[in-house]
Amino acid sequence: MNNGAILAIVSSLIFSIMNALVKEVSDTIPVAEIVFFRSIIGTVLIYILMKNSKVSFSATGIPMLALRGLLGALYLIAYFYTIFKIPLADASILAHLSPFFAVAFSIFLLKEKIPKGVLYIMPLALIGMVLLVKPFEFSSYSLYALIGVISAFFAGAAATSIRYLSSRHHSYEIVFYFLATATVVSIPMIWNNMVIPSIRDLFLLICIGVVSLIGQIYLTKSLTHANVIVVEITRYIGIVFNAMWGLLFWAEVPDTFTFLGGLLIIASCIALSRMKDHSPETKLN
């Protein structure tokens, strides 16, 4: 196994720890407040990294950077809410639908050519999504799972904006705008509903901010050691990590629909990644 794959596994483990921390603290702290602490801590840390690396802020492209930040903020809010409401494994699987939304946005907004065979793979992912959302049961779970799909939608849109911005701006600057915008967006949501964290909750919130940035650093490092496609596929092990924490700490046992839906989504996303790898029009560098 090459270094890039190992680093991708480490980043997936770290992000799964962040997810577990989010689920644990969400019992006492509102989701928007978790997003606020996660974002403001990350903003400070990434600003320090920018200063140490002598990365300056751009004078142009601010609206697109802000849009990327807004999309990322909406993703965080929706994803953290999903983690709070449904099992970790389910939320993680739904979030992994984002590559399909990213492909759709790339086709319609960036005018990229559709990879051959996507139309054959898409129905499998949609069936997997239906099995996970379980609309046929008409339970509150279905609504919360649908919010997980919405989080994947925003993640896909954010990924498309990053693809556009990456050739024009340093990665630190892109991350800074994401975290700073998420901080600003979350403030009105907690203005009249802020809960003063206990010492334990404050510790968990700080851990979420630090751990998430460490995960981002390891993910970035993995991309410097391996092809993006290798990293994308390897990161699906994060679903296993999330399922493990859910089972250990919250006794969350995936049901048959979750298992089958997860298999379809993972298989179709891996097929999509391999397809992108063999298609010159969509291959990421």
PDB file of C-alpha atoms in Angstrom:
ATOM      1  CA  MET A   1       0.000   0.000   0.000  1.00  0.00           C
ATOM      2  CA  ASN A   2       1.472   3.371  -0.985  1.00  0.00           C
ATOM      3  CA  ASN A   3       1.878   6.340   1.346  1.00  0.00           C
ATOM      4  CA  GLY A   4      -1.012   8.211  -0.233  1.00  0.00           C
ATOM      5  CA  ALA A   5      -3.461   5.409   0.538  1.00  0.00           C
ATOM      6  CA  ILE A   6      -2.160   5.114   4.115  1.00  0.00           C
ATOM      7  CA  LEU A   7      -2.554   8.867   4.647  1.00  0.00           C
ATOM      8  CA  ALA A   8      -6.076   8.699   3.192  1.00  0.00           C
ATOM      9  CA  ILE A   9      -6.976   5.948   5.667  1.00  0.00           C
ATOM     10  CA  VAL A  10      -5.568   8.014   8.536  1.00  0.00           C
ATOM     11  CA  SER A  11      -7.563  11.064   7.429  1.00  0.00           C
ATOM     12  CA  SER A  12     -10.737   8.942   7.222  1.00  0.00           C
ATOM     13  CA  LEU A  13     -10.125   7.625  10.739  1.00  0.00           C
ATOM     14  CA  ILE A  14      -9.591  11.163  12.051  1.00  0.00           C
ATOM     15  CA  PHE A  15     -12.748  12.477  10.377  1.00  0.00           C
ATOM     16  CA  SER A  16     -14.724   9.537  11.781  1.00  0.00           C
ATOM     17  CA  ILE A  17     -13.494  10.515  15.261  1.00  0.00           C
ATOM     18  CA  MET A  18     -14.732  14.051  14.570  1.00  0.00           C
ATOM     19  CA  ASN A  19     -18.123  12.640  13.575  1.00  0.00           C
ATOM     20  CA  ALA A  20     -18.298  10.606  16.784  1.00  0.00           C
ATOM     21  CA  LEU A  21     -17.430  13.708  18.830  1.00  0.00           C
ATOM     22  CA  VAL A  22     -20.154  15.661  17.013  1.00  0.00           C
ATOM     23  CA  LYS A  23     -22.733  12.970  17.778  1.00  0.00           C
ATOM     24  CA  GLU A  24     -21.678  12.829  21.428  1.00  0.00           C
ATOM     25  CA  VAL A  25     -21.816  16.576  22.073  1.00  0.00           C
ATOM     26  CA  SER A  26     -24.991  17.132  20.004  1.00  0.00           C
ATOM     27  CA  ASP A  27     -27.079  15.744  22.879  1.00  0.00           C
ATOM     28  CA  THR A  28     -26.435  18.932  24.861  1.00  0.00           C
ATOM     29  CA  ILE A  29     -25.174  21.495  22.324  1.00  0.00           C
ATOM     30  CA  PRO A  30     -27.267  22.672  19.312  1.00  0.00           C
ATOM     31  CA  VAL A  31     -25.945  21.697  15.881  1.00  0.00           C
ATOM     32  CA  ALA A  32     -25.457  25.320  14.764  1.00  0.00           C
ATOM     33  CA  GLU A  33     -23.342  25.975  17.853  1.00  0.00           C
ATOM     34  CA  ILE A  34     -21.190  22.931  17.084  1.00  0.00           C
ATOM     35  CA  VAL A  35     -20.682  24.293  13.558  1.00  0.00           C
ATOM     36  CA  PHE A  36     -19.745  27.675  15.067  1.00  0.00           C
ATOM     37  CA  PHE A  37     -17.081  26.258  17.370  1.00  0.00           C
ATOM     38  CA  ARG A  38     -15.755  23.861  14.730  1.00  0.00           C
ATOM     39  CA  SER A  39     -15.494  26.721  12.238  1.00  0.00           C
ATOM     40  CA  ILE A  40     -14.084  29.494  14.404  1.00  0.00           C
ATOM     41  CA  ILE A  41     -11.381  27.228  15.852  1.00  0.00           C
ATOM     42  CA  GLY A  42     -10.482  26.039  12.361  1.00  0.00           C
ATOM     43  CA  THR A  43     -10.460  29.635  11.066  1.00  0.00           C
ATOM     44  CA  VAL A  44      -7.920  30.692  13.674  1.00  0.00           C
ATOM     45  CA  LEU A  45      -5.718  27.652  13.055  1.00  0.00           C
ATOM     46  CA  ILE A  46      -5.786  27.924   9.244  1.00  0.00           C
ATOM     47  CA  TYR A  47      -5.006  31.666   9.508  1.00  0.00           C
ATOM     48  CA  ILE A  48      -1.932  30.813  11.566  1.00  0.00           C
ATOM     49  CA  LEU A  49      -0.909  28.257   8.914  1.00  0.00           C
ATOM     50  CA  MET A  50      -1.377  30.880   6.191  1.00  0.00           C
ATOM     51  CA  LYS A  51       0.857  33.336   8.058  1.00  0.00           C
ATOM     52  CA  ASN A  52       3.537  30.715   8.708  1.00  0.00           C
ATOM     53  CA  SER A  53       3.460  29.656   5.042  1.00  0.00           C
ATOM     54  CA  LYS A  54       3.357  33.299   3.854  1.00  0.00           C
ATOM     55  CA  VAL A  55       0.114  32.727   1.936  1.00  0.00           C
ATOM     56  CA  SER A  56      -1.566  36.063   1.234  1.00  0.00           C
ATOM     57  CA  PHE A  57      -5.234  36.783   0.597  1.00  0.00           C
ATOM     58  CA  SER A  58      -6.279  37.318  -3.001  1.00  0.00           C
ATOM     59  CA  ALA A  59      -7.597  40.653  -4.218  1.00  0.00           C
ATOM     60  CA  THR A  60      -9.789  39.017  -6.852  1.00  0.00           C
ATOM     61  CA  GLY A  61     -12.262  36.138  -6.953  1.00  0.00           C
ATOM     62  CA  ILE A  62     -13.769  37.003  -3.561  1.00  0.00           C
ATOM     63  CA  PRO A  63     -17.417  36.321  -4.522  1.00  0.00           C
ATOM     64  CA  MET A  64     -16.597  32.787  -5.697  1.00  0.00           C
ATOM     65  CA  LEU A  65     -14.551  32.142  -2.554  1.00  0.00           C
ATOM     66  CA  ALA A  66     -17.477  33.351  -0.458  1.00  0.00           C
ATOM     67  CA  LEU A  67     -19.882  31.136  -2.422  1.00  0.00           C
ATOM     68  CA  ARG A  68     -17.637  28.128  -1.790  1.00  0.00           C
ATOM     69  CA  GLY A  69     -17.659  29.064   1.884  1.00  0.00           C
ATOM     70  CA  LEU A  70     -21.453  29.302   1.961  1.00  0.00           C
ATOM     71  CA  LEU A  71     -21.883  25.922   0.262  1.00  0.00           C
ATOM     72  CA  GLY A  72     -19.444  24.359   2.723  1.00  0.00           C
ATOM     73  CA  ALA A  73     -21.260  25.952   5.658  1.00  0.00           C
ATOM     74  CA  LEU A  74     -24.636  24.603   4.511  1.00  0.00           C
ATOM     75  CA  TYR A  75     -23.039  21.182   4.063  1.00  0.00           C
ATOM     76  CA  LEU A  76     -21.662  21.238   7.614  1.00  0.00           C
ATOM     77  CA  ILE A  77     -24.989  22.259   9.147  1.00  0.00           C
ATOM     78  CA  ALA A  78     -26.950  19.609   7.235  1.00  0.00           C
ATOM     79  CA  TYR A  79     -24.369  16.872   7.813  1.00  0.00           C
ATOM     80  CA  PHE A  80     -23.942  17.532  11.540  1.00  0.00           C
ATOM     81  CA  TYR A  81     -27.729  17.578  11.934  1.00  0.00           C
ATOM     82  CA  THR A  82     -27.936  14.232  10.142  1.00  0.00           C
ATOM     83  CA  ILE A  83     -25.244  12.775  12.403  1.00  0.00           C
ATOM     84  CA  PHE A  84     -27.266  13.935  15.410  1.00  0.00           C
ATOM     85  CA  LYS A  85     -30.502  12.350  14.187  1.00  0.00           C
ATOM     86  CA  ILE A  86     -29.536   9.047  12.506  1.00  0.00           C
ATOM     87  CA  PRO A  87     -26.836   6.359  12.939  1.00  0.00           C
ATOM     88  CA  LEU A  88     -23.275   7.386  12.070  1.00  0.00           C
ATOM     89  CA  ALA A  89     -22.903   4.751   9.355  1.00  0.00           C
ATOM     90  CA  ASP A  90     -26.110   5.884   7.621  1.00  0.00           C
ATOM     91  CA  ALA A  91     -25.090   9.549   7.707  1.00  0.00           C
ATOM     92  CA  SER A  92     -21.623   8.689   6.377  1.00  0.00           C
ATOM     93  CA  ILE A  93     -23.000   6.624   3.491  1.00  0.00           C
ATOM     94  CA  LEU A  94     -25.428   9.378   2.468  1.00  0.00           C
ATOM     95  CA  ALA A  95     -22.625  11.954   2.531  1.00  0.00           C
ATOM     96  CA  HIS A  96     -20.716   9.771   0.060  1.00  0.00           C
ATOM     97  CA  LEU A  97     -23.372  10.518  -2.560  1.00  0.00           C
ATOM     98  CA  SER A  98     -21.605  13.845  -3.096  1.00  0.00           C
ATOM     99  CA  PRO A  99     -19.472  12.644  -6.090  1.00  0.00           C
ATOM    100  CA  PHE A 100     -22.634  12.179  -8.147  1.00  0.00           C
ATOM    101  CA  PHE A 101     -23.793  15.706  -7.408  1.00  0.00           C
ATOM    102  CA  ALA A 102     -20.274  16.959  -8.154  1.00  0.00           C
ATOM    103  CA  VAL A 103     -20.359  15.235 -11.559  1.00  0.00           C
ATOM    104  CA  ALA A 104     -23.761  16.777 -12.321  1.00  0.00           C
ATOM    105  CA  PHE A 105     -22.577  20.255 -11.363  1.00  0.00           C
ATOM    106  CA  SER A 106     -19.367  19.817 -13.363  1.00  0.00           C
ATOM    107  CA  ILE A 107     -21.377  18.904 -16.447  1.00  0.00           C
ATOM    108  CA  PHE A 108     -23.863  21.772 -16.217  1.00  0.00           C
ATOM    109  CA  LEU A 109     -21.698  24.524 -14.708  1.00  0.00           C
ATOM    110  CA  LEU A 110     -18.135  23.730 -15.783  1.00  0.00           C
ATOM    111  CA  LYS A 111     -19.278  22.320 -19.137  1.00  0.00           C
ATOM    112  CA  GLU A 112     -17.300  19.112 -18.682  1.00  0.00           C
ATOM    113  CA  LYS A 113     -18.205  16.104 -20.793  1.00  0.00           C
ATOM    114  CA  ILE A 114     -20.216  13.390 -19.118  1.00  0.00           C
ATOM    115  CA  PRO A 115     -18.117  10.255 -18.466  1.00  0.00           C
ATOM    116  CA  LYS A 116     -19.182   7.250 -20.494  1.00  0.00           C
ATOM    117  CA  GLY A 117     -21.413   4.937 -18.519  1.00  0.00           C
ATOM    118  CA  VAL A 118     -22.520   7.437 -15.842  1.00  0.00           C
ATOM    119  CA  LEU A 119     -26.123   7.041 -16.975  1.00  0.00           C
ATOM    120  CA  TYR A 120     -25.844   3.311 -16.221  1.00  0.00           C
ATOM    121  CA  ILE A 121     -24.302   3.798 -12.783  1.00  0.00           C
ATOM    122  CA  MET A 122     -26.567   6.613 -11.574  1.00  0.00           C
ATOM    123  CA  PRO A 123     -29.674   4.408 -11.149  1.00  0.00           C
ATOM    124  CA  LEU A 124     -27.733   2.098  -8.804  1.00  0.00           C
ATOM    125  CA  ALA A 125     -26.810   5.021  -6.568  1.00  0.00           C
ATOM    126  CA  LEU A 126     -30.402   6.288  -6.637  1.00  0.00           C
ATOM    127  CA  ILE A 127     -31.724   2.859  -5.622  1.00  0.00           C
ATOM    128  CA  GLY A 128     -29.156   2.763  -2.807  1.00  0.00           C
ATOM    129  CA  MET A 129     -30.274   6.223  -1.693  1.00  0.00           C
ATOM    130  CA  VAL A 130     -33.937   5.138  -1.633  1.00  0.00           C
ATOM    131  CA  LEU A 131     -33.081   2.055   0.432  1.00  0.00           C
ATOM    132  CA  LEU A 132     -31.270   4.255   2.953  1.00  0.00           C
ATOM    133  CA  VAL A 133     -33.834   7.057   3.109  1.00  0.00           C
ATOM    134  CA  LYS A 134     -36.665   4.489   3.423  1.00  0.00           C
ATOM    135  CA  PRO A 135     -39.487   6.753   2.173  1.00  0.00           C
ATOM    136  CA  PHE A 136     -41.780   3.727   2.093  1.00  0.00           C
ATOM    137  CA  GLU A 137     -41.763   3.592   5.903  1.00  0.00           C
ATOM    138  CA  PHE A 138     -42.981   7.194   6.331  1.00  0.00           C
ATOM    139  CA  SER A 139     -41.042   7.687   9.555  1.00  0.00           C
ATOM    140  CA  SER A 140     -39.145  10.675  10.928  1.00  0.00           C
ATOM    141  CA  TYR A 141     -35.975   8.775   9.978  1.00  0.00           C
ATOM    142  CA  SER A 142     -36.808   9.342   6.305  1.00  0.00           C
ATOM    143  CA  LEU A 143     -36.884  13.113   6.790  1.00  0.00           C
ATOM    144  CA  TYR A 144     -33.566  13.136   8.631  1.00  0.00           C
ATOM    145  CA  ALA A 145     -31.997  10.869   6.010  1.00  0.00           C
ATOM    146  CA  LEU A 146     -33.255  13.221   3.294  1.00  0.00           C
ATOM    147  CA  ILE A 147     -31.355  16.031   5.022  1.00  0.00           C
ATOM    148  CA  GLY A 148     -28.305  13.763   4.714  1.00  0.00           C
ATOM    149  CA  VAL A 149     -28.897  13.678   0.945  1.00  0.00           C
ATOM    150  CA  ILE A 150     -29.137  17.471   0.977  1.00  0.00           C
ATOM    151  CA  SER A 151     -25.778  17.590   2.778  1.00  0.00           C
ATOM    152  CA  ALA A 152     -24.296  15.518  -0.065  1.00  0.00           C
ATOM    153  CA  PHE A 153     -25.850  17.966  -2.537  1.00  0.00           C
ATOM    154  CA  PHE A 154     -24.092  20.909  -0.874  1.00  0.00           C
ATOM    155  CA  ALA A 155     -20.852  18.902  -0.589  1.00  0.00           C
ATOM    156  CA  GLY A 156     -20.977  18.157  -4.319  1.00  0.00           C
ATOM    157  CA  ALA A 157     -21.586  21.815  -5.114  1.00  0.00           C
ATOM    158  CA  ALA A 158     -18.709  22.817  -2.815  1.00  0.00           C
ATOM    159  CA  ALA A 159     -16.415  20.272  -4.505  1.00  0.00           C
ATOM    160  CA  THR A 160     -17.271  21.756  -7.897  1.00  0.00           C
ATOM    161  CA  SER A 161     -16.456  25.252  -6.674  1.00  0.00           C
ATOM    162  CA  ILE A 162     -13.139  23.994  -5.272  1.00  0.00           C
ATOM    163  CA  ARG A 163     -12.323  22.495  -8.664  1.00  0.00           C
ATOM    164  CA  TYR A 164     -12.921  25.934 -10.193  1.00  0.00           C
ATOM    165  CA  LEU A 165     -10.994  27.818  -7.484  1.00  0.00           C
ATOM    166  CA  SER A 166      -8.003  25.485  -7.100  1.00  0.00           C
ATOM    167  CA  SER A 167      -6.278  26.793 -10.222  1.00  0.00           C
ATOM    168  CA  ARG A 168      -6.610  30.380  -8.998  1.00  0.00           C
ATOM    169  CA  HIS A 169      -6.178  30.284  -5.217  1.00  0.00           C
ATOM    170  CA  HIS A 170      -4.018  28.547  -2.613  1.00  0.00           C
ATOM    171  CA  SER A 171      -5.731  25.647  -0.817  1.00  0.00           C
ATOM    172  CA  TYR A 172      -5.214  27.368   2.562  1.00  0.00           C
ATOM    173  CA  GLU A 173      -7.123  30.421   1.333  1.00  0.00           C
ATOM    174  CA  ILE A 174      -9.997  28.260   0.057  1.00  0.00           C
ATOM    175  CA  VAL A 175     -10.225  26.461   3.411  1.00  0.00           C
ATOM    176  CA  PHE A 176     -10.049  29.787   5.272  1.00  0.00           C
ATOM    177  CA  TYR A 177     -13.035  31.194   3.394  1.00  0.00           C
ATOM    178  CA  PHE A 178     -14.961  27.979   4.013  1.00  0.00           C
ATOM    179  CA  LEU A 179     -14.404  28.074   7.770  1.00  0.00           C
ATOM    180  CA  ALA A 180     -14.776  31.851   8.127  1.00  0.00           C
ATOM    181  CA  THR A 181     -18.043  31.836   6.173  1.00  0.00           C
ATOM    182  CA  ALA A 182     -19.355  28.899   8.221  1.00  0.00           C
ATOM    183  CA  THR A 183     -18.573  30.903  11.364  1.00  0.00           C
ATOM    184  CA  VAL A 184     -20.528  33.921  10.096  1.00  0.00           C
ATOM    185  CA  VAL A 185     -23.459  31.824   8.848  1.00  0.00           C
ATOM    186  CA  SER A 186     -23.810  29.999  12.168  1.00  0.00           C
ATOM    187  CA  ILE A 187     -23.866  33.161  14.334  1.00  0.00           C
ATOM    188  CA  PRO A 188     -27.485  34.214  13.536  1.00  0.00           C
ATOM    189  CA  MET A 189     -28.593  30.624  14.118  1.00  0.00           C
ATOM    190  CA  ILE A 190     -27.235  30.577  17.677  1.00  0.00           C
ATOM    191  CA  TRP A 191     -27.879  34.230  18.593  1.00  0.00           C
ATOM    192  CA  ASN A 192     -30.943  33.533  20.745  1.00  0.00           C
ATOM    193  CA  ASN A 193     -30.344  29.836  21.327  1.00  0.00           C
ATOM    194  CA  MET A 194     -26.764  29.595  22.521  1.00  0.00           C
ATOM    195  CA  VAL A 195     -26.106  27.039  25.231  1.00  0.00           C
ATOM    196  CA  ILE A 196     -23.230  27.775  27.588  1.00  0.00           C
ATOM    197  CA  PRO A 197     -21.050  24.649  27.261  1.00  0.00           C
ATOM    198  CA  SER A 198     -19.978  22.742  30.327  1.00  0.00           C
ATOM    199  CA  ILE A 199     -16.262  22.120  30.766  1.00  0.00           C
ATOM    200  CA  ARG A 200     -16.727  18.670  29.235  1.00  0.00           C
ATOM    201  CA  ASP A 201     -18.691  19.999  26.248  1.00  0.00           C
ATOM    202  CA  LEU A 202     -16.221  22.823  25.698  1.00  0.00           C
ATOM    203  CA  PHE A 203     -13.403  20.270  25.627  1.00  0.00           C
ATOM    204  CA  LEU A 204     -15.299  18.207  23.046  1.00  0.00           C
ATOM    205  CA  LEU A 205     -16.012  21.285  20.926  1.00  0.00           C
ATOM    206  CA  ILE A 206     -12.346  22.267  20.938  1.00  0.00           C
ATOM    207  CA  CYS A 207     -11.422  18.693  20.015  1.00  0.00           C
ATOM    208  CA  ILE A 208     -13.851  18.827  17.070  1.00  0.00           C
ATOM    209  CA  GLY A 209     -12.197  21.986  15.731  1.00  0.00           C
ATOM    210  CA  VAL A 210      -8.648  20.662  16.128  1.00  0.00           C
ATOM    211  CA  VAL A 211      -9.359  17.111  14.952  1.00  0.00           C
ATOM    212  CA  SER A 212     -11.189  18.284  11.821  1.00  0.00           C
ATOM    213  CA  LEU A 213      -8.248  20.464  10.773  1.00  0.00           C
ATOM    214  CA  ILE A 214      -5.783  17.612  11.398  1.00  0.00           C
ATOM    215  CA  GLY A 215      -7.967  15.378   9.219  1.00  0.00           C
ATOM    216  CA  GLN A 216      -7.941  18.010   6.477  1.00  0.00           C
ATOM    217  CA  ILE A 217      -4.134  18.236   6.638  1.00  0.00           C
ATOM    218  CA  TYR A 218      -3.748  14.459   6.330  1.00  0.00           C
ATOM    219  CA  LEU A 219      -6.209  14.411   3.442  1.00  0.00           C
ATOM    220  CA  THR A 220      -4.234  17.138   1.675  1.00  0.00           C
ATOM    221  CA  LYS A 221      -0.999  15.220   2.255  1.00  0.00           C
ATOM    222  CA  SER A 222      -2.555  12.051   0.836  1.00  0.00           C
ATOM    223  CA  LEU A 223      -3.354  13.914  -2.368  1.00  0.00           C
ATOM    224  CA  THR A 224       0.318  14.826  -2.766  1.00  0.00           C
ATOM    225  CA  HIS A 225       1.361  11.153  -2.556  1.00  0.00           C
ATOM    226  CA  ALA A 226      -1.332   9.420  -4.594  1.00  0.00           C
ATOM    227  CA  ASN A 227      -3.723   9.893  -7.484  1.00  0.00           C
ATOM    228  CA  VAL A 228      -6.995  11.568  -6.516  1.00  0.00           C
ATOM    229  CA  ILE A 229      -8.924   8.474  -7.616  1.00  0.00           C
ATOM    230  CA  VAL A 230      -6.890   6.234  -5.271  1.00  0.00           C
ATOM    231  CA  VAL A 231      -7.587   8.619  -2.403  1.00  0.00           C
ATOM    232  CA  GLU A 232     -11.306   8.844  -3.228  1.00  0.00           C
ATOM    233  CA  ILE A 233     -11.740   5.077  -3.232  1.00  0.00           C
ATOM    234  CA  THR A 234      -9.599   4.524  -0.126  1.00  0.00           C
ATOM    235  CA  ARG A 235     -11.634   7.046   1.863  1.00  0.00           C
ATOM    236  CA  TYR A 236     -14.690   4.793   1.694  1.00  0.00           C
ATOM    237  CA  ILE A 237     -13.131   2.957   4.628  1.00  0.00           C
ATOM    238  CA  GLY A 238     -14.425   5.922   6.621  1.00  0.00           C
ATOM    239  CA  ILE A 239     -17.883   4.346   6.444  1.00  0.00           C
ATOM    240  CA  VAL A 240     -16.481   1.321   8.285  1.00  0.00           C
ATOM    241  CA  PHE A 241     -14.905   3.542  10.944  1.00  0.00           C
ATOM    242  CA  ASN A 242     -18.173   5.430  11.447  1.00  0.00           C
ATOM    243  CA  ALA A 243     -20.122   2.171  11.704  1.00  0.00           C
ATOM    244  CA  MET A 244     -17.587   0.928  14.265  1.00  0.00           C
ATOM    245  CA  TRP A 245     -18.012   4.006  16.519  1.00  0.00           C
ATOM    246  CA  GLY A 246     -21.786   3.812  16.142  1.00  0.00           C
ATOM    247  CA  LEU A 247     -21.797   0.165  17.200  1.00  0.00           C
ATOM    248  CA  LEU A 248     -19.352   0.623  20.093  1.00  0.00           C
ATOM    249  CA  PHE A 249     -20.824   3.753  21.685  1.00  0.00           C
ATOM    250  CA  TRP A 250     -24.481   3.913  20.597  1.00  0.00           C
ATOM    251  CA  ALA A 251     -25.286   0.255  19.795  1.00  0.00           C
ATOM    252  CA  GLU A 252     -26.232   1.255  16.239  1.00  0.00           C
ATOM    253  CA  VAL A 253     -26.677  -1.892  14.170  1.00  0.00           C
ATOM    254  CA  PRO A 254     -27.296  -1.294  10.433  1.00  0.00           C
ATOM    255  CA  ASP A 255     -30.498  -2.926   9.175  1.00  0.00           C
ATOM    256  CA  THR A 256     -30.842  -4.846   5.913  1.00  0.00           C
ATOM    257  CA  PHE A 257     -31.947  -1.803   3.897  1.00  0.00           C
ATOM    258  CA  THR A 258     -28.968   0.221   5.142  1.00  0.00           C
ATOM    259  CA  PHE A 259     -26.582  -2.618   4.331  1.00  0.00           C
ATOM    260  CA  LEU A 260     -27.915  -3.122   0.803  1.00  0.00           C
ATOM    261  CA  GLY A 261     -28.249   0.590   0.103  1.00  0.00           C
ATOM    262  CA  GLY A 262     -24.735   1.218   1.388  1.00  0.00           C
ATOM    263  CA  LEU A 263     -23.319  -1.509  -0.848  1.00  0.00           C
ATOM    264  CA  LEU A 264     -25.020  -0.022  -3.916  1.00  0.00           C
ATOM    265  CA  ILE A 265     -23.837   3.505  -3.153  1.00  0.00           C
ATOM    266  CA  ILE A 266     -20.253   2.459  -2.405  1.00  0.00           C
ATOM    267  CA  ALA A 267     -20.050   0.206  -5.474  1.00  0.00           C
ATOM    268  CA  SER A 268     -21.499   2.853  -7.782  1.00  0.00           C
ATOM    269  CA  CYS A 269     -19.232   5.609  -6.395  1.00  0.00           C
ATOM    270  CA  ILE A 270     -16.147   3.411  -6.814  1.00  0.00           C
ATOM    271  CA  ALA A 271     -17.255   2.620 -10.372  1.00  0.00           C
ATOM    272  CA  LEU A 272     -17.711   6.344 -10.998  1.00  0.00           C
ATOM    273  CA  SER A 273     -14.242   7.103  -9.623  1.00  0.00           C
ATOM    274  CA  ARG A 274     -12.629   4.441 -11.808  1.00  0.00           C
ATOM    275  CA  MET A 275     -14.555   5.761 -14.780  1.00  0.00           C
ATOM    276  CA  LYS A 276     -13.294   9.271 -14.141  1.00  0.00           C
ATOM    277  CA  ASP A 277      -9.790   7.878 -13.858  1.00  0.00           C
ATOM    278  CA  HIS A 278     -10.002   6.448 -17.380  1.00  0.00           C
ATOM    279  CA  SER A 279     -11.686   9.459 -18.924  1.00  0.00           C
ATOM    280  CA  PRO A 280      -9.337  12.253 -20.011  1.00  0.00           C
ATOM    281  CA  GLU A 281     -12.130  14.811 -19.909  1.00  0.00           C
ATOM    282  CA  THR A 282     -12.839  14.362 -16.203  1.00  0.00           C
ATOM    283  CA  LYS A 283      -9.640  13.057 -14.662  1.00  0.00           C
ATOM    284  CA  LEU A 284      -8.526  15.117 -11.663  1.00  0.00           C
ATOM    285  CA  ASN A 285      -4.922  16.123 -11.319  1.00  0.00           C
TER     286      ASN A 285
END
